[in-house]
mmCIF file of C-alpha atoms and ligand atoms in Angstrom:
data_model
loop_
_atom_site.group_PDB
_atom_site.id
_atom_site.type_symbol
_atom_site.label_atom_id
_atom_site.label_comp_id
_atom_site.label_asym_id
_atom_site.label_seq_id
_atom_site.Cartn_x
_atom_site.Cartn_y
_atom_site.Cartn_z
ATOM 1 C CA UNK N 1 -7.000 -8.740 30.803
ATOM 2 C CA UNK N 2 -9.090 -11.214 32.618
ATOM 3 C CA UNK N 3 -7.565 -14.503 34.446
ATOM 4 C CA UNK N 4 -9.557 -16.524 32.427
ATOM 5 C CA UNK N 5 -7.882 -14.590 28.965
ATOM 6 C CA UNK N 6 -4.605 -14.777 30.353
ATOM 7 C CA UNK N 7 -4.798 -18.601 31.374
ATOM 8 C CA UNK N 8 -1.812 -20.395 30.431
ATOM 9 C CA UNK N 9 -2.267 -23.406 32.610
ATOM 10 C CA UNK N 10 -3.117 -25.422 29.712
ATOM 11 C CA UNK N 11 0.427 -24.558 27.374
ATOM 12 C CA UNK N 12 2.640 -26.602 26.975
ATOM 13 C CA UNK N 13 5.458 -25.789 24.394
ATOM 14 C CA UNK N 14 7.982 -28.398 22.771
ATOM 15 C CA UNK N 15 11.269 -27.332 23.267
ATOM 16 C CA UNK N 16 11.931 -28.072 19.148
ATOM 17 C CA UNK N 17 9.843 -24.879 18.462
ATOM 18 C CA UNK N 18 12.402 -22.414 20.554
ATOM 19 C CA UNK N 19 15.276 -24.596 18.562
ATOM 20 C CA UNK N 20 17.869 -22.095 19.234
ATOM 21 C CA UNK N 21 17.600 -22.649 22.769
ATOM 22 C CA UNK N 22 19.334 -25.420 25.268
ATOM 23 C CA UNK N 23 17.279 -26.739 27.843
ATOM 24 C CA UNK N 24 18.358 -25.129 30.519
ATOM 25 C CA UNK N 25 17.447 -21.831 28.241
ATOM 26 C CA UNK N 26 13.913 -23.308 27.557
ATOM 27 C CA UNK N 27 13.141 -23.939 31.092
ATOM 28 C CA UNK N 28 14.297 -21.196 32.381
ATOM 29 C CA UNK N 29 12.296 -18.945 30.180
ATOM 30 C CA UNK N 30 9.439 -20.816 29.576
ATOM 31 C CA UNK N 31 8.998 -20.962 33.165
ATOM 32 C CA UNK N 32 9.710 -17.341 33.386
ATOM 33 C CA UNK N 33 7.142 -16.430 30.594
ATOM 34 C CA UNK N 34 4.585 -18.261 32.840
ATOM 35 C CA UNK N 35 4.526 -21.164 31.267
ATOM 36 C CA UNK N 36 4.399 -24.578 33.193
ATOM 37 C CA UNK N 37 4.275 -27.135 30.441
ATOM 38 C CA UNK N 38 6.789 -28.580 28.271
ATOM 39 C CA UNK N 39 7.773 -31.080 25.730
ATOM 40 C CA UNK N 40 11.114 -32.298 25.748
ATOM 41 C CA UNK N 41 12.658 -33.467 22.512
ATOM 42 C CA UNK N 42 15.578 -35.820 22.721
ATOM 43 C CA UNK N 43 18.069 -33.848 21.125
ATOM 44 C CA UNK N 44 18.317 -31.469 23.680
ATOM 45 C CA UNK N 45 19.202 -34.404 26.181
ATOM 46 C CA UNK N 46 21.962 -35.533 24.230
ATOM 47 C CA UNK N 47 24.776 -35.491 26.781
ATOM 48 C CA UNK N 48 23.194 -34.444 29.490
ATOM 49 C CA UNK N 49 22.908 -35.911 33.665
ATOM 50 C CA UNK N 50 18.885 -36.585 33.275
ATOM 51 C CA UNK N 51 19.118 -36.302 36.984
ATOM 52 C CA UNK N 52 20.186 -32.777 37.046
ATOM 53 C CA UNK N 53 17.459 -32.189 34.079
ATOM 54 C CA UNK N 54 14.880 -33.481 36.356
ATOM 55 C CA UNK N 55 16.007 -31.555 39.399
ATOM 56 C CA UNK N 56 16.079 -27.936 36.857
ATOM 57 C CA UNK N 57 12.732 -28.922 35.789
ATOM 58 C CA UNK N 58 11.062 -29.259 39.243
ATOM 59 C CA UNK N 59 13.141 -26.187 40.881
ATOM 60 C CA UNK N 60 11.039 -24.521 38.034
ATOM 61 C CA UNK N 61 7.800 -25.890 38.444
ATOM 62 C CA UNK N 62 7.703 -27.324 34.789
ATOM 63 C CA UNK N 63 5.142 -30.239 34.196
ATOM 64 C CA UNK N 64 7.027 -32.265 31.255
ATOM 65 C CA UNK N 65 4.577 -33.198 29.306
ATOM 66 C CA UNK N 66 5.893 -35.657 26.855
ATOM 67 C CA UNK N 67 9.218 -36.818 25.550
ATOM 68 C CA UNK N 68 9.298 -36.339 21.675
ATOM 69 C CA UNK N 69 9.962 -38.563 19.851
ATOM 70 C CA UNK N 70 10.840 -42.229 19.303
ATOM 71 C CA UNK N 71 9.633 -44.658 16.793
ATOM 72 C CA UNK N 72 10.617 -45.778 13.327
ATOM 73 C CA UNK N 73 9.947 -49.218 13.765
ATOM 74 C CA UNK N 74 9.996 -50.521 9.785
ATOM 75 C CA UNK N 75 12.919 -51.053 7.737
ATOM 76 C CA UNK N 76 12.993 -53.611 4.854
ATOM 77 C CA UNK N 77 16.578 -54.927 6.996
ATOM 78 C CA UNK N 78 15.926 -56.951 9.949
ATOM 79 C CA UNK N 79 19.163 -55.235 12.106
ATOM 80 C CA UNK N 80 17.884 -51.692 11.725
ATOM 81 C CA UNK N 81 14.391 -53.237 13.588
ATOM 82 C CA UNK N 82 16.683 -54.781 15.970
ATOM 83 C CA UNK N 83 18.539 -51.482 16.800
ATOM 84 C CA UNK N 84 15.558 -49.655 16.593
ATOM 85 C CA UNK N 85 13.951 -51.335 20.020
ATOM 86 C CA UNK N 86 17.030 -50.477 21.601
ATOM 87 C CA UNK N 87 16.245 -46.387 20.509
ATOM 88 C CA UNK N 88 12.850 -47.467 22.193
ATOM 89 C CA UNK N 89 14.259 -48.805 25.326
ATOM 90 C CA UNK N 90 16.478 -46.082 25.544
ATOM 91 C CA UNK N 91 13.648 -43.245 25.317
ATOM 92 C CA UNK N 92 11.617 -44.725 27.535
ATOM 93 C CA UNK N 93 14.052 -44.480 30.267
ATOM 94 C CA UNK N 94 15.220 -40.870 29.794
ATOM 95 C CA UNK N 95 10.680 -40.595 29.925
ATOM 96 C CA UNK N 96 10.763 -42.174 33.299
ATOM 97 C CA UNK N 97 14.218 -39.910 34.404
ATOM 98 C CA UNK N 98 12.827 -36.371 33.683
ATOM 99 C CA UNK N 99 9.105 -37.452 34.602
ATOM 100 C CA UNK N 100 7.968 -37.060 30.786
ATOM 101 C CA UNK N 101 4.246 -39.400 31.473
ATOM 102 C CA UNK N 102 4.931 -40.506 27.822
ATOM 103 C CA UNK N 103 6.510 -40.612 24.809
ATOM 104 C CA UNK N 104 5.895 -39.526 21.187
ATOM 105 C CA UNK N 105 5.861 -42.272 18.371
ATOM 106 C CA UNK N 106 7.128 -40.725 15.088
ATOM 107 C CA UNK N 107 6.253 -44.669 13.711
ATOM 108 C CA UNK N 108 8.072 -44.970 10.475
ATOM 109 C CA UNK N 109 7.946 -46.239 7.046
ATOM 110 C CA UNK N 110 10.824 -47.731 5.348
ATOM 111 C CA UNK N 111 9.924 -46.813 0.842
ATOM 112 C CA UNK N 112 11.099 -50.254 0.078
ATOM 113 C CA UNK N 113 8.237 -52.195 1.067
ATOM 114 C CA UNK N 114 4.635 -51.535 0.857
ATOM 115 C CA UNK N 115 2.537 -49.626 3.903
ATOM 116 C CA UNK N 116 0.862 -52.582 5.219
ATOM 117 C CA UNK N 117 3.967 -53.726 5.342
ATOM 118 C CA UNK N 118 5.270 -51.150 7.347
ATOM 119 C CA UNK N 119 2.428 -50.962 9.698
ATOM 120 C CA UNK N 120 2.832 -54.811 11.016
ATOM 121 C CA UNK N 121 5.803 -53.981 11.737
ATOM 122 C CA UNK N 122 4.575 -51.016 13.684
ATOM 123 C CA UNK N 123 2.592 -53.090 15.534
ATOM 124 C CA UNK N 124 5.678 -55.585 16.131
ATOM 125 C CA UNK N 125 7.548 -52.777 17.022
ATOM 126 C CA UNK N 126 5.095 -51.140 19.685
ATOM 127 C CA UNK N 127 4.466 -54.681 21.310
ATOM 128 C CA UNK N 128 8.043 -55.145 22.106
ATOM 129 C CA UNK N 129 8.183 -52.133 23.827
ATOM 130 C CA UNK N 130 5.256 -52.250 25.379
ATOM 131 C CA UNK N 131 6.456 -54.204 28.599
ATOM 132 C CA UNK N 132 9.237 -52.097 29.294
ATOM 133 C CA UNK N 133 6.993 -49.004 28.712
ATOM 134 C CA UNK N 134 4.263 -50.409 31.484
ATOM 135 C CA UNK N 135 6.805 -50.846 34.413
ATOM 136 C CA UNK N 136 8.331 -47.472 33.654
ATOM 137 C CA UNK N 137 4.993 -46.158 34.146
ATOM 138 C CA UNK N 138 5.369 -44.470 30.403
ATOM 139 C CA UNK N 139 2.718 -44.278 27.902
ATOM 140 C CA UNK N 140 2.975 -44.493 24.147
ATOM 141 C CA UNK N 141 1.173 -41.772 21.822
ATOM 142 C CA UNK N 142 1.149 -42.900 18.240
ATOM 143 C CA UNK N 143 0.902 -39.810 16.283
ATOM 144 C CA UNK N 144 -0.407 -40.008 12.877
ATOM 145 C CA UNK N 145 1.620 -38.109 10.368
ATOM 146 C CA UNK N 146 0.336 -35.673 6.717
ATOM 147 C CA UNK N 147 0.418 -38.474 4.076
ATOM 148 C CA UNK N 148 3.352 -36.388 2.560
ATOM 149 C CA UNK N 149 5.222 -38.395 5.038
ATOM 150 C CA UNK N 150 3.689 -42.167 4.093
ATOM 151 C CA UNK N 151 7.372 -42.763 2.213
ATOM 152 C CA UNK N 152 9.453 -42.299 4.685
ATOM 153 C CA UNK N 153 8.456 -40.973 8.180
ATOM 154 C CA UNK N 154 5.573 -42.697 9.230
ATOM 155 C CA UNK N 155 3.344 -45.319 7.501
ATOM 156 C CA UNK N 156 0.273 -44.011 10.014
ATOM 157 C CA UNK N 157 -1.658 -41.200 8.211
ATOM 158 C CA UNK N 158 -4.757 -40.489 9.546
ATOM 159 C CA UNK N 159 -6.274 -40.768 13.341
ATOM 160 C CA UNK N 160 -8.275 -43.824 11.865
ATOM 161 C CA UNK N 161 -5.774 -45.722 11.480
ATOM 162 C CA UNK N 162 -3.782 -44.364 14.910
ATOM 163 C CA UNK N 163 -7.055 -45.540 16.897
ATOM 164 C CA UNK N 164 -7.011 -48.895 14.708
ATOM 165 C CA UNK N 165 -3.476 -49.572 16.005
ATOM 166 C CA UNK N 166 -4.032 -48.500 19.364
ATOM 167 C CA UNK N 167 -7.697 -50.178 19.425
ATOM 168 C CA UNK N 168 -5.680 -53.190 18.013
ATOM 169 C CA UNK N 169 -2.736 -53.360 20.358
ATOM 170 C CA UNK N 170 -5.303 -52.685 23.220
ATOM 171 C CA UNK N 171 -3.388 -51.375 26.195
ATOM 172 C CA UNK N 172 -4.143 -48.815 28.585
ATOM 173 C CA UNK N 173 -0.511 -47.355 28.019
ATOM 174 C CA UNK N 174 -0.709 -46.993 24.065
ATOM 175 C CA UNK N 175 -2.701 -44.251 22.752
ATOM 176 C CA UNK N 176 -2.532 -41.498 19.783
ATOM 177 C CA UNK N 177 -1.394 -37.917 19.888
ATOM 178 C CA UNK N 178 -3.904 -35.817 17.703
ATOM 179 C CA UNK N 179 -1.837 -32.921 15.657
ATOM 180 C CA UNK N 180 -3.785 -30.030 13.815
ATOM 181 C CA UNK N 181 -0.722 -29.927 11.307
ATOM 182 C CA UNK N 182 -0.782 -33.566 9.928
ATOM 183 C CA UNK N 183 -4.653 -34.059 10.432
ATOM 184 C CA UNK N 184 -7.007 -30.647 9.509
ATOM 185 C CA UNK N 185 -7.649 -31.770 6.046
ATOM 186 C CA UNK N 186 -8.898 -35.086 6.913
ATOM 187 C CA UNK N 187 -13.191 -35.187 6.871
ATOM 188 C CA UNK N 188 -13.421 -38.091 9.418
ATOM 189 C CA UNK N 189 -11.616 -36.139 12.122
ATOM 190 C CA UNK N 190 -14.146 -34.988 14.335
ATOM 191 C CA UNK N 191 -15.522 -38.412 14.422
ATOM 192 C CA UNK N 192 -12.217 -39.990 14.901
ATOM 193 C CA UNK N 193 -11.206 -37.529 17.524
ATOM 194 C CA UNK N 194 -14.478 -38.828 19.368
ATOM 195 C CA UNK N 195 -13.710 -42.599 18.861
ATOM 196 C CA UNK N 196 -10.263 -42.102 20.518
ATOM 197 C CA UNK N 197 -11.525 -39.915 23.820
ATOM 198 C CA UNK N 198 -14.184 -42.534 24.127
ATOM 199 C CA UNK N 199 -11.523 -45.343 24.084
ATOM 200 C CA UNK N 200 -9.606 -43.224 26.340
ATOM 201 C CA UNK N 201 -6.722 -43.369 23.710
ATOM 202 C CA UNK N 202 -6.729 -39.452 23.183
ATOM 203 C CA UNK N 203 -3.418 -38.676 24.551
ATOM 204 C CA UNK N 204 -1.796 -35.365 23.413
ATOM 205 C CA UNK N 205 -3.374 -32.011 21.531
ATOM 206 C CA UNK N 206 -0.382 -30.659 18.871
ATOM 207 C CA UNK N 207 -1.222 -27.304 17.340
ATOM 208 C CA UNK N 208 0.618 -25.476 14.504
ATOM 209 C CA UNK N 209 -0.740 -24.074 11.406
ATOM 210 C CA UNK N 210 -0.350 -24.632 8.031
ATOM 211 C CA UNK N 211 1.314 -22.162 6.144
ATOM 212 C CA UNK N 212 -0.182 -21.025 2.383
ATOM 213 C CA UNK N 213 1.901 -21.684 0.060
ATOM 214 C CA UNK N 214 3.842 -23.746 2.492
ATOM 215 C CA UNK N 215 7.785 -23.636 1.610
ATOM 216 C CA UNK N 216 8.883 -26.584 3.136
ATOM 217 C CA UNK N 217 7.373 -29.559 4.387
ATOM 218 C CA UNK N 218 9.209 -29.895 7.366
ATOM 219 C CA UNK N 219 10.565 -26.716 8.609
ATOM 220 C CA UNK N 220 7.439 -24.200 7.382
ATOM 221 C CA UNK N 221 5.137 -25.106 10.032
ATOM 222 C CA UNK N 222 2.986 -21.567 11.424
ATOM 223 C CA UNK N 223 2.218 -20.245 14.231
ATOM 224 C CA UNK N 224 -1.376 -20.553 14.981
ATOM 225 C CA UNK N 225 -3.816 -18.273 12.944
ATOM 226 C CA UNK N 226 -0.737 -17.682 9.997
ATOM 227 C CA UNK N 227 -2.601 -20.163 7.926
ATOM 228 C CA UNK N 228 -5.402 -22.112 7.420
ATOM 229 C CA UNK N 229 -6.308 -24.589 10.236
ATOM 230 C CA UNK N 230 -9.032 -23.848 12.030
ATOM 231 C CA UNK N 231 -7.765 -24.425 15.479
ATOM 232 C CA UNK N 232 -9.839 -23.222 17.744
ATOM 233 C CA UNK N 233 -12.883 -25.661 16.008
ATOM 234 C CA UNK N 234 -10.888 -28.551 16.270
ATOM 235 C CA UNK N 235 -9.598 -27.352 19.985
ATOM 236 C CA UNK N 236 -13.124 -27.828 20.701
ATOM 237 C CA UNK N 237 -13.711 -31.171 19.285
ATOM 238 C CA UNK N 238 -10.548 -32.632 21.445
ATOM 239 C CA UNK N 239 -12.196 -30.697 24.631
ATOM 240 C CA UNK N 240 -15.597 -31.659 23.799
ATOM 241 C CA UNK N 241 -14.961 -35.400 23.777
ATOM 242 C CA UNK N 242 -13.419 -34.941 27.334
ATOM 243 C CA UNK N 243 -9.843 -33.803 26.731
ATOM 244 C CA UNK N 244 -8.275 -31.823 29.003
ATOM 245 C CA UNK N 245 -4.496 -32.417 28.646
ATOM 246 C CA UNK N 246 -2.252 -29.499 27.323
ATOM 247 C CA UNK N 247 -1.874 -27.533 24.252
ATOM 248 C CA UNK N 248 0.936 -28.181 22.923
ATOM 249 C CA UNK N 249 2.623 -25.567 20.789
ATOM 250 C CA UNK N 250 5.036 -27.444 18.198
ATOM 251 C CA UNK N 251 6.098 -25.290 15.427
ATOM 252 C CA UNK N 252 9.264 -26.431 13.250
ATOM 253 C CA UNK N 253 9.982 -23.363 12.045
ATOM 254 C CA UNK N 254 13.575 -21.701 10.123
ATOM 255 C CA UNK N 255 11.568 -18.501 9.900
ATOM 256 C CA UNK N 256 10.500 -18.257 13.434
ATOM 257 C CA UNK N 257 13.687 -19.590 14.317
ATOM 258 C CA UNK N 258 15.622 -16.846 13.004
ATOM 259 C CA UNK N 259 13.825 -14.151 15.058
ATOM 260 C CA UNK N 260 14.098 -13.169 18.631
ATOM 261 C CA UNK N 261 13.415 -16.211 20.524
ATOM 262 C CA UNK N 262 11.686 -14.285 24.012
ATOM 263 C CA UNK N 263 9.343 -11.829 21.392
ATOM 264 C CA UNK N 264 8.664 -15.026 19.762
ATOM 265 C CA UNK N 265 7.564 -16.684 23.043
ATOM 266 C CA UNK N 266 5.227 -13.979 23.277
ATOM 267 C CA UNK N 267 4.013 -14.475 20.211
ATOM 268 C CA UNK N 268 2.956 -18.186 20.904
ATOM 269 C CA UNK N 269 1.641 -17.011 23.912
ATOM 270 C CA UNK N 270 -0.739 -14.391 22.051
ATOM 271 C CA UNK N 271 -1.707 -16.828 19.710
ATOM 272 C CA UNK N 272 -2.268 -19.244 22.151
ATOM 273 C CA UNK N 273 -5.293 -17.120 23.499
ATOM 274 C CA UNK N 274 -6.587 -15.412 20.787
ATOM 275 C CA UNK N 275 -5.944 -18.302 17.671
ATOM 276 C CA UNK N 276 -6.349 -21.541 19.055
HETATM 277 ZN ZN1 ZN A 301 3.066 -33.339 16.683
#
């Protein structure tokens, strides 16, 4: 195999998709499966010295790319939006403690009140943030969730109206996070996905693939080429309009996560050159 087949340099895998693992676990064997980036996902910091985290990660030459996830800014009750900065806060200084260059926002709805309603207070939510998030040095990728979400995960849909908010909000440290699972179907994409690289608000690259008939809506995500995103075509968009972040592989998955975690890793890393 050629270097350029076997290049990794540009996957990145969120520790959610090898679930059964710990950190420590991922890191170790990401880094010995020769892979460099990762994704961090907040559970797996629960309880954990973020020192010692950051010290494993660099002993193992991991670049973190992103801390997933924070967010859910709208609730109908005005203490849950109160409590919900503090979540912010709080993610955006275990970001700047492992060396994650951003964090993921998962934005919310709250069912009770209407979408626009939600998305102010988004907006609300992201500007109150936003200060602590600039001196940390920690940028914000709002990622747009499948409208099967609009009710109660995130009133954001589409990457229109991600780059709206961001183009809105206007800050060098708030962008979007572009994900093949909650955005293939959409027709405007390609277009979108060059309005956000031009406003340098293109952030993060998510790829999955979407499972036919898909079982559940949250934990059926596929690996990519089991369904029917076309990957590598929208790959080439995001690198086309001057992206040239990391892949990142984030598959929630009870199928995969029932099978050998390491053949699975090899797996993603199979599909990672020949699907996406
Ligand atoms: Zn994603």
């Amino acid at each position: 195999m050629s270097t350029l087949l076997s290049d990794f340099s540009k996957l990145c895998v969120h520790t959610l998709t090898t679930k059964p693992w710990d950190i420590e676990t991922c890191v170790k064997n990401y880094s010995k499966a020769g892979i460099h980036g990762i994704t961090i996902w907040r559970n797996v910091l629960e309880n954990k010295n973020l020192a010692e985290i950051k010290t494993l990660l660099d002993d193992h030459g991991m670049t973190v790319v992103s801390l997933a996830r924070s967010g859910f800014f709208p609730s109908v009750e005005k203490e849950k939006r109160e409590a919900v900065i503090t979540y912010n806060l709080f993610a955006i200084e275990q970001a700047a403690a492992i060396g994650a260059p951003s964090v993921v926002l998962v934005c919310g709805a709250d069912g009770r009140q209407s979408l626009e309603k939600s998305r102010e207070q988004i907006a609300e939510g992201i500007h109150r943030i936003l200060p602590a998030a600039k001196s940390a040095g920690v940028k914000l990728s709002i990622e747009p969730l499948h409208p099967m979400y609009a009710g109660d995960r995130s009133a954001i849909n589409t990457l229109k109206q991600a780059n709206d908010m961001a183009e809105m909000i206007n800050s060098e440290w708030v962008g979007v996070a572009v994900d093949v699972y909650h955005l293939w179907w959409d027709d405007t994409l390609q277009s979108e996905i060059k309005r956000c690289a031009a406003n340098k608000n293109l952030f993060a690259f998510h790829v999955c693939d979407w499972n036919i008939p898909t079982t559940d809506f949250l934990n059926d995500r596929g690996l990519m080429g089991d369904g029917c995103i076309n990957v590598p075509e929208i790959r080439g968009w995001v690198e086309d309009a001057g992206f040239s972040g990391y892949n990142e592989v984030e598959i929630f998955s009870d199928k995969y996560w029932a099978t050998d975690q390491h053949e699975y890793l090899e797996k993603i890393k199979r599909a990672y050159l020949t699907k996406t």
